[in-house]
Short mmCIF file of N, CA and C and ligand atoms in Angstrom, two decimals:
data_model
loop_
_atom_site.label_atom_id
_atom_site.label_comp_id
_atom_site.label_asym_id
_atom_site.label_seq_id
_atom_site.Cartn_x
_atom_site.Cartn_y
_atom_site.Cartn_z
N UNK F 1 0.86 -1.20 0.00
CA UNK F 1 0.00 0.00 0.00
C UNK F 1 0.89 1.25 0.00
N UNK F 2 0.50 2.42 -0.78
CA UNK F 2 1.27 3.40 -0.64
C UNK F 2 1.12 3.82 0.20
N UNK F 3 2.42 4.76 0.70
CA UNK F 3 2.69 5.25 2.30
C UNK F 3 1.42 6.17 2.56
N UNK F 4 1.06 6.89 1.83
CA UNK F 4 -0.03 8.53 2.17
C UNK F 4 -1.24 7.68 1.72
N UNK F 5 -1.70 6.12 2.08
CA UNK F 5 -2.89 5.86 2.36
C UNK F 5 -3.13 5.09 4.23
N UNK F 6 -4.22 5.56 4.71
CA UNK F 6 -4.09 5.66 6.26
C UNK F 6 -5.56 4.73 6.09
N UNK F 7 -5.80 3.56 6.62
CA UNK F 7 -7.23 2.59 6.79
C UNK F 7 -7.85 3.25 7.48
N UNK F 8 -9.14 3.69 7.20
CA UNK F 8 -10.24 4.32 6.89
C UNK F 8 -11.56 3.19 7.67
N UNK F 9 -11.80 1.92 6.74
CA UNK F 9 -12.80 1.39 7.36
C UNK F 9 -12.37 -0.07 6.97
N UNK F 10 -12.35 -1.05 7.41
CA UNK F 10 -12.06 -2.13 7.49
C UNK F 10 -12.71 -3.07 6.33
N UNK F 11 -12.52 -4.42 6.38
CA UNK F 11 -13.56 -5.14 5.25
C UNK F 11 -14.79 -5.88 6.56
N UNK F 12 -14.19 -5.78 7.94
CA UNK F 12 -15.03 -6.58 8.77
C UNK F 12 -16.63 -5.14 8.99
N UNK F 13 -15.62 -4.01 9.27
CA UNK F 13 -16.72 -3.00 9.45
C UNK F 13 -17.58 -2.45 8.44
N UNK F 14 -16.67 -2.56 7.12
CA UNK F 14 -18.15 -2.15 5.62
C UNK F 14 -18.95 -3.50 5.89
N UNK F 15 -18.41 -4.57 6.06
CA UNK F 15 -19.40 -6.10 5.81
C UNK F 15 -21.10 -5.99 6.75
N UNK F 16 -20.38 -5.57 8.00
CA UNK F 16 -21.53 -5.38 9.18
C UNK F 16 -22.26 -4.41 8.66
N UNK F 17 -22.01 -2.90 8.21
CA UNK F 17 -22.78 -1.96 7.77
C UNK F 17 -23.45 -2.38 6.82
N UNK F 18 -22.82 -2.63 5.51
CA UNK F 18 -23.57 -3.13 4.82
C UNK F 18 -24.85 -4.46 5.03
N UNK F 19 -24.62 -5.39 6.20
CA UNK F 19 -25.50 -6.11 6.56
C UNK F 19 -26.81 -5.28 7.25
N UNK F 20 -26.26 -3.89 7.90
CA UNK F 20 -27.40 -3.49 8.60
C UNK F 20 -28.14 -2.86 7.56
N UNK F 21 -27.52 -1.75 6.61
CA UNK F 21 -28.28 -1.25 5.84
C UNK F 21 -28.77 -2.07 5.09
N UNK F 22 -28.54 -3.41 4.70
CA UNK F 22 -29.78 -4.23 3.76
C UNK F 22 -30.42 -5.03 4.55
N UNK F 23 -30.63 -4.56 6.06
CA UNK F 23 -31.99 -5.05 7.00
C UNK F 23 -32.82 -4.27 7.12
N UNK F 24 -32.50 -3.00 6.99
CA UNK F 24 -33.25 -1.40 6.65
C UNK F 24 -33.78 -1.63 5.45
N UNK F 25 -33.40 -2.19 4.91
CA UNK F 25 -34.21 -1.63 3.10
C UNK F 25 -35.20 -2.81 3.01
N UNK F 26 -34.77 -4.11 3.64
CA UNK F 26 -35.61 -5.24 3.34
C UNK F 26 -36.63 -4.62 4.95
N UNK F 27 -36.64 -4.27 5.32
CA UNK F 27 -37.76 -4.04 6.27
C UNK F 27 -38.73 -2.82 5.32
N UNK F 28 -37.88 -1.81 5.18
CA UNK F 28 -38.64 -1.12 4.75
C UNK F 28 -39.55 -1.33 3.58
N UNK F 29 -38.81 -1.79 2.61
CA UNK F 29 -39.16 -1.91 1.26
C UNK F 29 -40.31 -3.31 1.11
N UNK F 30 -40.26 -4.54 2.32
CA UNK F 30 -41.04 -5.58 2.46
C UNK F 30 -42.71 -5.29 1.79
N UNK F 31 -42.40 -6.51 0.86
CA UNK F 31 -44.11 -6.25 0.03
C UNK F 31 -44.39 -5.52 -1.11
N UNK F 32 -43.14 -4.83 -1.20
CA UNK F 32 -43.39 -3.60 -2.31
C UNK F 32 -42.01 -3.88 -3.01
N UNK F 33 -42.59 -3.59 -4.73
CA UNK F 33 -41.54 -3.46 -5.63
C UNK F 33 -40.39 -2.45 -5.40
N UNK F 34 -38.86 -3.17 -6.05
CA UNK F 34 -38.26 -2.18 -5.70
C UNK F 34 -37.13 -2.57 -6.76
N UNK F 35 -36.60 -1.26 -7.52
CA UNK F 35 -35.71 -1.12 -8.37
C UNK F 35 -34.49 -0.46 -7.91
N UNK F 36 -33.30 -0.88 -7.47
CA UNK F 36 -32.11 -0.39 -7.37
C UNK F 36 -31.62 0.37 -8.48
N UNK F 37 -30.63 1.55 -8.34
CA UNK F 37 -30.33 1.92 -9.78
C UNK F 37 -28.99 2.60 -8.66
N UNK F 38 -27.64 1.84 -9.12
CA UNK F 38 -26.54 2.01 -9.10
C UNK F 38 -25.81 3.01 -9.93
N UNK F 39 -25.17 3.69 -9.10
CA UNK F 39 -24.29 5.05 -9.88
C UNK F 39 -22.76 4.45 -10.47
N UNK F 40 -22.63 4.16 -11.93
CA UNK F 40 -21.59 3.73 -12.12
C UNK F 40 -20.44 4.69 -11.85
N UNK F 41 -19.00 4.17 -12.08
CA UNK F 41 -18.62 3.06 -11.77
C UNK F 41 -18.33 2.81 -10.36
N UNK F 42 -18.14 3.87 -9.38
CA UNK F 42 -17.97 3.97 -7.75
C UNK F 42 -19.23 3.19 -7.14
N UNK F 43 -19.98 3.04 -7.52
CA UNK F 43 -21.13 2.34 -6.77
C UNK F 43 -21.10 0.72 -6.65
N UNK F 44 -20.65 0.10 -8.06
CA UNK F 44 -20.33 -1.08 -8.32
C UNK F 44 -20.76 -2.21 -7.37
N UNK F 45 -19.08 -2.05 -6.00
CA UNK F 45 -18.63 -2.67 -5.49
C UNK F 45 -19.86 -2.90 -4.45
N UNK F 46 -20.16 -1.46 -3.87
CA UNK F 46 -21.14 -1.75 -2.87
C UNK F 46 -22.53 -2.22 -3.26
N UNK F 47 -22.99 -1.79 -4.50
CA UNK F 47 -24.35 -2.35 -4.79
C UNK F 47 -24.21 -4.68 -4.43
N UNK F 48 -23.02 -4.72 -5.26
CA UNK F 48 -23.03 -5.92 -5.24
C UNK F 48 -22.74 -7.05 -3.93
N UNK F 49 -22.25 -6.18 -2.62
CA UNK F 49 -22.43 -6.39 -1.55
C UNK F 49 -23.99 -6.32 -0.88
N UNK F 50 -24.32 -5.29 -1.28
CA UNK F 50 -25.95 -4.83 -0.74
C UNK F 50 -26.87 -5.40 -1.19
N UNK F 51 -27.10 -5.82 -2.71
CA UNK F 51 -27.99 -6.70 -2.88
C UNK F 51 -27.54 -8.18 -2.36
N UNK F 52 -26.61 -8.93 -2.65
CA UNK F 52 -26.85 -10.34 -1.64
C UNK F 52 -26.63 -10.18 -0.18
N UNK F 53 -27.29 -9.37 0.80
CA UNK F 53 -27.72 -8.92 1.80
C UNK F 53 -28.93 -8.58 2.01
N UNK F 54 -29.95 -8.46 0.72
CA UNK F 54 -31.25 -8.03 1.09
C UNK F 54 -32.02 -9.42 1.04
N UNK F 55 -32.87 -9.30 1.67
CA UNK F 55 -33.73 -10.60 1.70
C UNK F 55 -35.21 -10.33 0.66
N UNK F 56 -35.20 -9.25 0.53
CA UNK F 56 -36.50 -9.21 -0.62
C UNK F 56 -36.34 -9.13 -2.14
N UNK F 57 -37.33 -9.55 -2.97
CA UNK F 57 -36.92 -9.56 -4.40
C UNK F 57 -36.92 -7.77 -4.59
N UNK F 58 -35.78 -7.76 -5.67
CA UNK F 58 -35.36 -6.49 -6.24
C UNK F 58 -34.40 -6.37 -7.89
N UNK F 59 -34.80 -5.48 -8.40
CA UNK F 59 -34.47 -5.33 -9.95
C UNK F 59 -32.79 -4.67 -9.54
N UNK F 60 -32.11 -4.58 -10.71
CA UNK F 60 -30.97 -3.47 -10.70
C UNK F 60 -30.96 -3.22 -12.03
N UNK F 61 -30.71 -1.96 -11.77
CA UNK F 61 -29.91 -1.29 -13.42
C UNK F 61 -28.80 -0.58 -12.81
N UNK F 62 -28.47 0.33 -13.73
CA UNK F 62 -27.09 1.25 -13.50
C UNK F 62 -27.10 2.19 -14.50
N UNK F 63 -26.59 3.60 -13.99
CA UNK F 63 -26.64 4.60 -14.95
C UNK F 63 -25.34 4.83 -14.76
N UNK F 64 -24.71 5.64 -15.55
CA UNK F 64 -23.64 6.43 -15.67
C UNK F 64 -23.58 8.16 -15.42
N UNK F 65 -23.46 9.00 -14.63
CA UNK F 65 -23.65 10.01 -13.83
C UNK F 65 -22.21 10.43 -13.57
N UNK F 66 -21.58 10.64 -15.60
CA UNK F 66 -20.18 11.57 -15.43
C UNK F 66 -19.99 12.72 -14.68
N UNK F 67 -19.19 13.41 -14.17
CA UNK F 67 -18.79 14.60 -13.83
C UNK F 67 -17.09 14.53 -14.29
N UNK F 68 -17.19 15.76 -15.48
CA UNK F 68 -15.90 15.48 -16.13
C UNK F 68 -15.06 16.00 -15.39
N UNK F 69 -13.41 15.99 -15.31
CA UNK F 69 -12.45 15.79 -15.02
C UNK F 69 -11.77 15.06 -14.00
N UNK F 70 -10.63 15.16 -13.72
CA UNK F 70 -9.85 13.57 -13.02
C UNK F 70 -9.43 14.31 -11.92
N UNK F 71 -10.07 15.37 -11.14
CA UNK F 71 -9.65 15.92 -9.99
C UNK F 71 -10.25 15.04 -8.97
N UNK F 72 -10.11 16.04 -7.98
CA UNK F 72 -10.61 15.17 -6.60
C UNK F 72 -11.98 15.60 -6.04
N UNK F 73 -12.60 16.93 -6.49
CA UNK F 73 -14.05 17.34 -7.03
C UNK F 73 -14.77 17.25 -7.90
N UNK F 74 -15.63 17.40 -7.45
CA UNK F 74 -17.19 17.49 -8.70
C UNK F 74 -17.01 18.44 -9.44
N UNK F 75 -16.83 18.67 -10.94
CA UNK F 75 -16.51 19.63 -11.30
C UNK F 75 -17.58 20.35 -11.48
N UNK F 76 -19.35 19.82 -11.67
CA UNK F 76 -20.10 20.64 -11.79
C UNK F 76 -20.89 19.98 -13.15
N UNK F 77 -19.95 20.39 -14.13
CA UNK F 77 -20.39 19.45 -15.38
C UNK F 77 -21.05 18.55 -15.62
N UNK F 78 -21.96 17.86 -15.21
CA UNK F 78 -22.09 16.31 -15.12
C UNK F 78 -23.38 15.55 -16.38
N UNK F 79 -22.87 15.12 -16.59
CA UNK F 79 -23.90 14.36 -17.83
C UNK F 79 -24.30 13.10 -17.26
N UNK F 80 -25.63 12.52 -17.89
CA UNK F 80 -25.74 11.48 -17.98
C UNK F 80 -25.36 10.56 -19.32
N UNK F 81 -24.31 9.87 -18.79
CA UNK F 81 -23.61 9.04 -20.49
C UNK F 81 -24.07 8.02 -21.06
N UNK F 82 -24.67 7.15 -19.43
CA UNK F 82 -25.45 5.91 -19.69
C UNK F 82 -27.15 5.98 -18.93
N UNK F 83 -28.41 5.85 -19.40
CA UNK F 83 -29.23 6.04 -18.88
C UNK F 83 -29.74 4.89 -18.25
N UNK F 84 -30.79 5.02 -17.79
CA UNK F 84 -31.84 4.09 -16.71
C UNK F 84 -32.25 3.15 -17.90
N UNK F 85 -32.17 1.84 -17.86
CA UNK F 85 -32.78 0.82 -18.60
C UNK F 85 -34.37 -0.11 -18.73
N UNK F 86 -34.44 -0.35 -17.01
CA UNK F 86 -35.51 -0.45 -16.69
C UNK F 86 -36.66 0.52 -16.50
N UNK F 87 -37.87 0.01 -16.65
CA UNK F 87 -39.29 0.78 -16.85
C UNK F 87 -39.65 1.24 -15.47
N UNK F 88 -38.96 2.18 -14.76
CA UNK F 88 -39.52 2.31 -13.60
C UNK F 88 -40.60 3.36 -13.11
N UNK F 89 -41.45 3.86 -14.09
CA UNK F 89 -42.94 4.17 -14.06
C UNK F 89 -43.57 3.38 -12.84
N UNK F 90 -44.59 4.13 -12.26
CA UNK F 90 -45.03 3.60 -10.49
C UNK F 90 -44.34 2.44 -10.34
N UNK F 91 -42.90 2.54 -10.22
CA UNK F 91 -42.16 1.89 -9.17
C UNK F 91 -41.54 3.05 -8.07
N UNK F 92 -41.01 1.74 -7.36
CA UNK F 92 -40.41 2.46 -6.39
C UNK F 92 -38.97 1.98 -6.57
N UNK F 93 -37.77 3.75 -6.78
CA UNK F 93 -36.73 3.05 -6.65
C UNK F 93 -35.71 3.52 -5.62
N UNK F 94 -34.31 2.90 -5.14
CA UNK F 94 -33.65 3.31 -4.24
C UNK F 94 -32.18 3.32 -5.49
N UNK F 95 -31.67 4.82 -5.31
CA UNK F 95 -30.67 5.23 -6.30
C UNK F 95 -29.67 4.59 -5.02
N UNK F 96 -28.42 3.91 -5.47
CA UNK F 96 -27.58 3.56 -4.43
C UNK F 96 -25.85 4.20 -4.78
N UNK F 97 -25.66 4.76 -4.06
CA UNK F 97 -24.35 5.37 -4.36
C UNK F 97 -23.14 5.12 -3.38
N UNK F 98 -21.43 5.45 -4.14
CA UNK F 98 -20.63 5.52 -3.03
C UNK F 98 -20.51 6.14 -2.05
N UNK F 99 -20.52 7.50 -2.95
CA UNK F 99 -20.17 8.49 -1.96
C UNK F 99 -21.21 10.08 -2.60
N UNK F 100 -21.35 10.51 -1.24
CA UNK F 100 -22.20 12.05 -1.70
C UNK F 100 -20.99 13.11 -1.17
N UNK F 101 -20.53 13.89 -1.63
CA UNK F 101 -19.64 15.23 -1.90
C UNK F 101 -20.54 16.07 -1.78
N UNK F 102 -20.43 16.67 -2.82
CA UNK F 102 -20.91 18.35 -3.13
C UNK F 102 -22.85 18.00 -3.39
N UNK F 103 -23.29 17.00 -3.53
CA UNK F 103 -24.80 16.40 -3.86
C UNK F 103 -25.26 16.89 -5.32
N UNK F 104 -24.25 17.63 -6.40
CA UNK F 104 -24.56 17.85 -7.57
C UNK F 104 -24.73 16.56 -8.48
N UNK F 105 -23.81 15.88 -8.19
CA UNK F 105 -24.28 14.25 -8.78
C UNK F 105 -25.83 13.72 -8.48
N UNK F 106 -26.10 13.81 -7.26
CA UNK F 106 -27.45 13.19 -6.76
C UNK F 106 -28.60 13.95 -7.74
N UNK F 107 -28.42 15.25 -7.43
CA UNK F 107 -29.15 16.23 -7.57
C UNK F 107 -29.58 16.29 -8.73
N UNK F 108 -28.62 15.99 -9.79
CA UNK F 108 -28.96 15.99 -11.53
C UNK F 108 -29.93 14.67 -11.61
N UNK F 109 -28.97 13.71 -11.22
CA UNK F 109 -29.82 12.53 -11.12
C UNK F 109 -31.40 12.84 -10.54
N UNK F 110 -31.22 12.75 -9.62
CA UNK F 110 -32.90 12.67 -8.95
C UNK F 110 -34.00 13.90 -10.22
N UNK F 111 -33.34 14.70 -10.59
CA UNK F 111 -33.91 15.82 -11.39
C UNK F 111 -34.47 14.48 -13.31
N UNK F 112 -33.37 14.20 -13.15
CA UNK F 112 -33.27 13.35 -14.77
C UNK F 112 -34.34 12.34 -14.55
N UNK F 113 -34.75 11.67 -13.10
CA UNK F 113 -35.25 10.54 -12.61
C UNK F 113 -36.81 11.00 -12.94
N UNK F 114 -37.05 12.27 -12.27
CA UNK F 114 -38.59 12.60 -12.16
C UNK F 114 -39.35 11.87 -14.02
N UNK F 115 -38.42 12.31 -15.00
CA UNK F 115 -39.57 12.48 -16.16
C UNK F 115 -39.97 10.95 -16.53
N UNK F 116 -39.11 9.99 -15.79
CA UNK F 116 -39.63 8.60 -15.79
C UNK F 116 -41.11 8.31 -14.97
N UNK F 117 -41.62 9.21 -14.13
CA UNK F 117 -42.76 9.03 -13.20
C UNK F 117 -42.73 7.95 -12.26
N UNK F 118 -41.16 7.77 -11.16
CA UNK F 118 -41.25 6.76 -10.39
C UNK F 118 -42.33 6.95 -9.55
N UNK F 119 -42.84 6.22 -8.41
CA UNK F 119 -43.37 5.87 -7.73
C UNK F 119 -42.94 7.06 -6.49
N UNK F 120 -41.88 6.01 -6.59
CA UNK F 120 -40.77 6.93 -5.36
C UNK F 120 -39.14 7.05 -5.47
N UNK F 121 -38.64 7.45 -5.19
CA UNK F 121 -37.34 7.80 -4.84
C UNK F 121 -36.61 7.81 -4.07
N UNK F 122 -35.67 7.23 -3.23
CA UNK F 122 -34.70 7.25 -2.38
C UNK F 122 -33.52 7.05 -2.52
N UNK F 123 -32.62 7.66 -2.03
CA UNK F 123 -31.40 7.23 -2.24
C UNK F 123 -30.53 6.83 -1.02
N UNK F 124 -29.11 5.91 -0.91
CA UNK F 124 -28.97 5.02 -0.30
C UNK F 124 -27.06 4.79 -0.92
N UNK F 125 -26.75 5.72 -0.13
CA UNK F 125 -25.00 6.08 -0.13
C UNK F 125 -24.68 5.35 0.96
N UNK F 126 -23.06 4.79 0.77
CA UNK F 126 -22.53 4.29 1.70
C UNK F 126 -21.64 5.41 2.17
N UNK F 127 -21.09 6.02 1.87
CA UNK F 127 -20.24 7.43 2.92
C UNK F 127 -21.33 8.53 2.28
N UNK F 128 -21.21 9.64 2.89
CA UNK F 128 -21.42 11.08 3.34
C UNK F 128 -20.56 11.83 3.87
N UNK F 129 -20.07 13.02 2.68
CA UNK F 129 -19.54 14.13 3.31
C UNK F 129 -20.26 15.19 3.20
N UNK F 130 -20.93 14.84 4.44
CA UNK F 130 -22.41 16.06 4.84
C UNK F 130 -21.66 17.68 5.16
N UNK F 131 -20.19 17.76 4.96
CA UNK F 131 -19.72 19.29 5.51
C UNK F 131 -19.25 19.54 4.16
N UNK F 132 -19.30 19.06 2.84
CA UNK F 132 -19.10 19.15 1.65
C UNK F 132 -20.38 19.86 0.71
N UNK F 133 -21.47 19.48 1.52
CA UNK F 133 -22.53 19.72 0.50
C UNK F 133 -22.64 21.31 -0.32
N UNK F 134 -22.91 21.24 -1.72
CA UNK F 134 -23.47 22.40 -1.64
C UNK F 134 -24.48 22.45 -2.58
N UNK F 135 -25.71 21.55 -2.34
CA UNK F 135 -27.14 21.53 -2.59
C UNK F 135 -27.42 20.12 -1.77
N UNK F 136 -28.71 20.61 -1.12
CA UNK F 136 -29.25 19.81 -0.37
C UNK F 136 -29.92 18.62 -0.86
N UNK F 137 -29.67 17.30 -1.12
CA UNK F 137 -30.17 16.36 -1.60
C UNK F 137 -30.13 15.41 -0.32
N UNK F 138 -31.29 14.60 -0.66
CA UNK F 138 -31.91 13.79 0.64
C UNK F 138 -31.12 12.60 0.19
N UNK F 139 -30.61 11.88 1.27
CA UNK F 139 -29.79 10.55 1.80
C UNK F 139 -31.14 9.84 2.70
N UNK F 140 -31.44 8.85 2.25
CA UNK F 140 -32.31 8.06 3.16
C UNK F 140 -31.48 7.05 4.19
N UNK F 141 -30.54 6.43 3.20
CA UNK F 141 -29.77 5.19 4.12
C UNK F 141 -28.38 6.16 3.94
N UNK F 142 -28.08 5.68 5.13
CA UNK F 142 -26.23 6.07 4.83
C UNK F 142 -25.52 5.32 5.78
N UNK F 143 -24.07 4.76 5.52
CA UNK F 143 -23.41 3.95 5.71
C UNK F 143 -22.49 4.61 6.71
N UNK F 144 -21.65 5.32 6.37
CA UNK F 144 -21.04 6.24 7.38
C UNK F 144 -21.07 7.66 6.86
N UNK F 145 -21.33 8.85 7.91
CA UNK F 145 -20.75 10.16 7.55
C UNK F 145 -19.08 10.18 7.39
N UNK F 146 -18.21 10.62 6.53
CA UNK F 146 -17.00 10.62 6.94
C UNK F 146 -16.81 12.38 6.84
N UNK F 147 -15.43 12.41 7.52
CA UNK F 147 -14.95 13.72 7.35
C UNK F 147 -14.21 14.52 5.80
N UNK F 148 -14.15 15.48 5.68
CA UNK F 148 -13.84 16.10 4.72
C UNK F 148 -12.15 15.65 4.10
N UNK F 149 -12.26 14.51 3.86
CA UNK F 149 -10.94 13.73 2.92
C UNK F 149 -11.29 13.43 2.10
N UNK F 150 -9.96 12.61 1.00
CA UNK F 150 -9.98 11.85 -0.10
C UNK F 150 -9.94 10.78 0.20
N UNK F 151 -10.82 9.79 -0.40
CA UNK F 151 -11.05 8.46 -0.04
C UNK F 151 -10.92 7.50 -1.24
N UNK F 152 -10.78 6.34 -0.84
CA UNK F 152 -10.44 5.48 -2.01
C UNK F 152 -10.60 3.79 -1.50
N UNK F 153 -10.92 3.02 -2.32
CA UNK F 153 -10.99 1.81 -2.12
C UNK F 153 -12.64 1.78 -1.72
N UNK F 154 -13.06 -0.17 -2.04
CA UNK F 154 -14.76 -0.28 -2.02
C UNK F 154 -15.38 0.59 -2.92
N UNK F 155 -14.65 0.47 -3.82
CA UNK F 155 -15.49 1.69 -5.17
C UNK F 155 -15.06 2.44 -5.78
N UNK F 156 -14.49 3.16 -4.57
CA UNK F 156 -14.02 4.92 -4.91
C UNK F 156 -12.49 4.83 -5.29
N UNK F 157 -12.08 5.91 -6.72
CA UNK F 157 -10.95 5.95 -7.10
C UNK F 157 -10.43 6.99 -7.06
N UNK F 158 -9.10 7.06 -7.20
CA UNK F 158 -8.02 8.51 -7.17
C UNK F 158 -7.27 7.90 -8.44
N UNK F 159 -7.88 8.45 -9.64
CA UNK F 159 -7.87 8.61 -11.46
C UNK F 159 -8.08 7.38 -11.41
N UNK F 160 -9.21 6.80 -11.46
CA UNK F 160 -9.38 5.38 -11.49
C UNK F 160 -8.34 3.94 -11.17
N UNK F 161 -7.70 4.28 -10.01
CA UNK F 161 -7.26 3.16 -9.45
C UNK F 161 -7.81 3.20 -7.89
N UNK F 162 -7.54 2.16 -7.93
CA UNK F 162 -7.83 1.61 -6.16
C UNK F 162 -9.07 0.63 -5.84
N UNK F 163 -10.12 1.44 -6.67
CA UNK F 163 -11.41 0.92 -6.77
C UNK F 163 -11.36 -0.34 -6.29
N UNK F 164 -10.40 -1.58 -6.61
CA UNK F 164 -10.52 -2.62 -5.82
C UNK F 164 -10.37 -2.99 -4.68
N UNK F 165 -9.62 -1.79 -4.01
CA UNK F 165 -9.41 -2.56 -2.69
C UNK F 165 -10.75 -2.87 -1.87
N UNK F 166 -10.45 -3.57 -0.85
CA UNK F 166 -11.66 -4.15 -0.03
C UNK F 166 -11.89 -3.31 1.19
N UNK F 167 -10.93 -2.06 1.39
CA UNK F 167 -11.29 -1.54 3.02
C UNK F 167 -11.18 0.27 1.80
N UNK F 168 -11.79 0.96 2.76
CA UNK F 168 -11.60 2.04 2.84
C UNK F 168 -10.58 2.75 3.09
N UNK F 169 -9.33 3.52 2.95
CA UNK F 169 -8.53 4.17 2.96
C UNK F 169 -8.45 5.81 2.94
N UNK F 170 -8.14 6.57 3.61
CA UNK F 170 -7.87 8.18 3.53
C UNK F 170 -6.80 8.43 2.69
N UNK F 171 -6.89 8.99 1.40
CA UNK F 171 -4.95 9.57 0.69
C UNK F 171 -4.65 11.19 1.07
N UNK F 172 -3.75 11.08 1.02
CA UNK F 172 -3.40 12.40 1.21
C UNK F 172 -2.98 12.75 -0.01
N UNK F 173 -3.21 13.82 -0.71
CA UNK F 173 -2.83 14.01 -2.00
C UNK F 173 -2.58 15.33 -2.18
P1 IMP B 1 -20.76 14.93 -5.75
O1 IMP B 1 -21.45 15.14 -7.07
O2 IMP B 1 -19.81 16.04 -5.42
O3 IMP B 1 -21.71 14.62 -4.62
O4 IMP B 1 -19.80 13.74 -5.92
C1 IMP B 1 -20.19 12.48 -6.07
C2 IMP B 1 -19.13 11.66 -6.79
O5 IMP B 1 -17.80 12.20 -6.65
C3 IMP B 1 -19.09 10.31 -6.16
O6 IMP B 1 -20.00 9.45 -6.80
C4 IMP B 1 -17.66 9.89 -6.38
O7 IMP B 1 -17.57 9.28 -7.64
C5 IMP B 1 -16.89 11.17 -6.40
N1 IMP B 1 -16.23 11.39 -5.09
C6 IMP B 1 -16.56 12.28 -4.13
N2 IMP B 1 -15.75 12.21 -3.09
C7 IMP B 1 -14.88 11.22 -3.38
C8 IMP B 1 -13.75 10.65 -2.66
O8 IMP B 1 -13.41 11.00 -1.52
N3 IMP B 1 -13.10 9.65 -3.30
C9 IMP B 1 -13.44 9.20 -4.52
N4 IMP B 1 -14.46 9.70 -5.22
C10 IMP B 1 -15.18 10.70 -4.65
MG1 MG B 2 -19.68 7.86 -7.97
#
């Protein structure tokens, strides 16, 4: 591991979180349809932990929710590159993400989401940097708040590496 990465969250402590938050969603969501829609490519890792953790039937798709450049912010920019596949007209879905920053990612999204006529909407991040925000977008589930760092690993990349590791890490960069 490079020296200026400091362990962050373990693989024993995402495993448990992630077990609790897919006892939350299967409680909540119990009886009622429900469509996951994963934020590529940072979301990946955790969607695929979170669904074989839920105990109720559930769809997935995945969108793509660029924000161009290879910094360590949101630049603002953000397109959708890949869209929603499934018909989720009166469904209900839970958008699942890595991480919320600045909430301009969420925010486009949930905006792009309405002209499909879901049901409902929630979204369902595993970190939060709630002292980052700058538009208020609603987090239903969240995994941990973390503090105002760069993070990497379980998803999240610094120029697309790391993404594989299995624990969470802080870089200093
Ligand atoms: P937002 O639009 O600023 O909320 O940023 C959301 C996206 O920025 C996330 O989906 C991540 O892809 C990326 N991001 C934000 N913070 C980090 C981080 O600490 N490490 C890696 N990627 C991050
Ligand atoms: Mg992401």
């Amino acid at each position: 591991m490079p020296e200026n990465m400091i362990l962050l969250l373990s693989k024993a402590e995402i495993a448990q979180k992630v077990k609790s938050l897919a006892a939350q969603i299967s409680r909540d969501y119990a009886g009622r349809d429900l469509c996951l829609i994963g934020i590529l490519k940072g979301a990946v890792v955790f969607l695929s932990d979170l669904v074989r953790e839920l105990t109720i039937p559930v769809q997935i798709d995945f969108v793509r929710v660029a924000s161009y450049g290879s910094g360590t912010a949101s630049s603002g920019n953000i397109q959708i590159t890949k869209d929603v596949e499934l018909d989720v007209q009166n469904r209900n879905v839970l958008i699942v993400e890595d991480i919320v920053d600045s909430g301009l990612t969420i925010a486009r999204f949930l905006d792009h989401l309405k002209q499909f006529n879901p049901q409902s909407v929630a979204v369902c991040a595993f970190l939060d940097k709630t002292e980052r925000r700058q538009v208020q977008v609603p987090v239903d589930y969240v995994g941990y708040v973390v503090e105002d760092a760069f993070l990497v690993g379980y998803g999240l990349d610094f120029d697309e590496k790391y993404r594989q590791l299995p624990e969470v890490y802080k870089i200093e960069t």
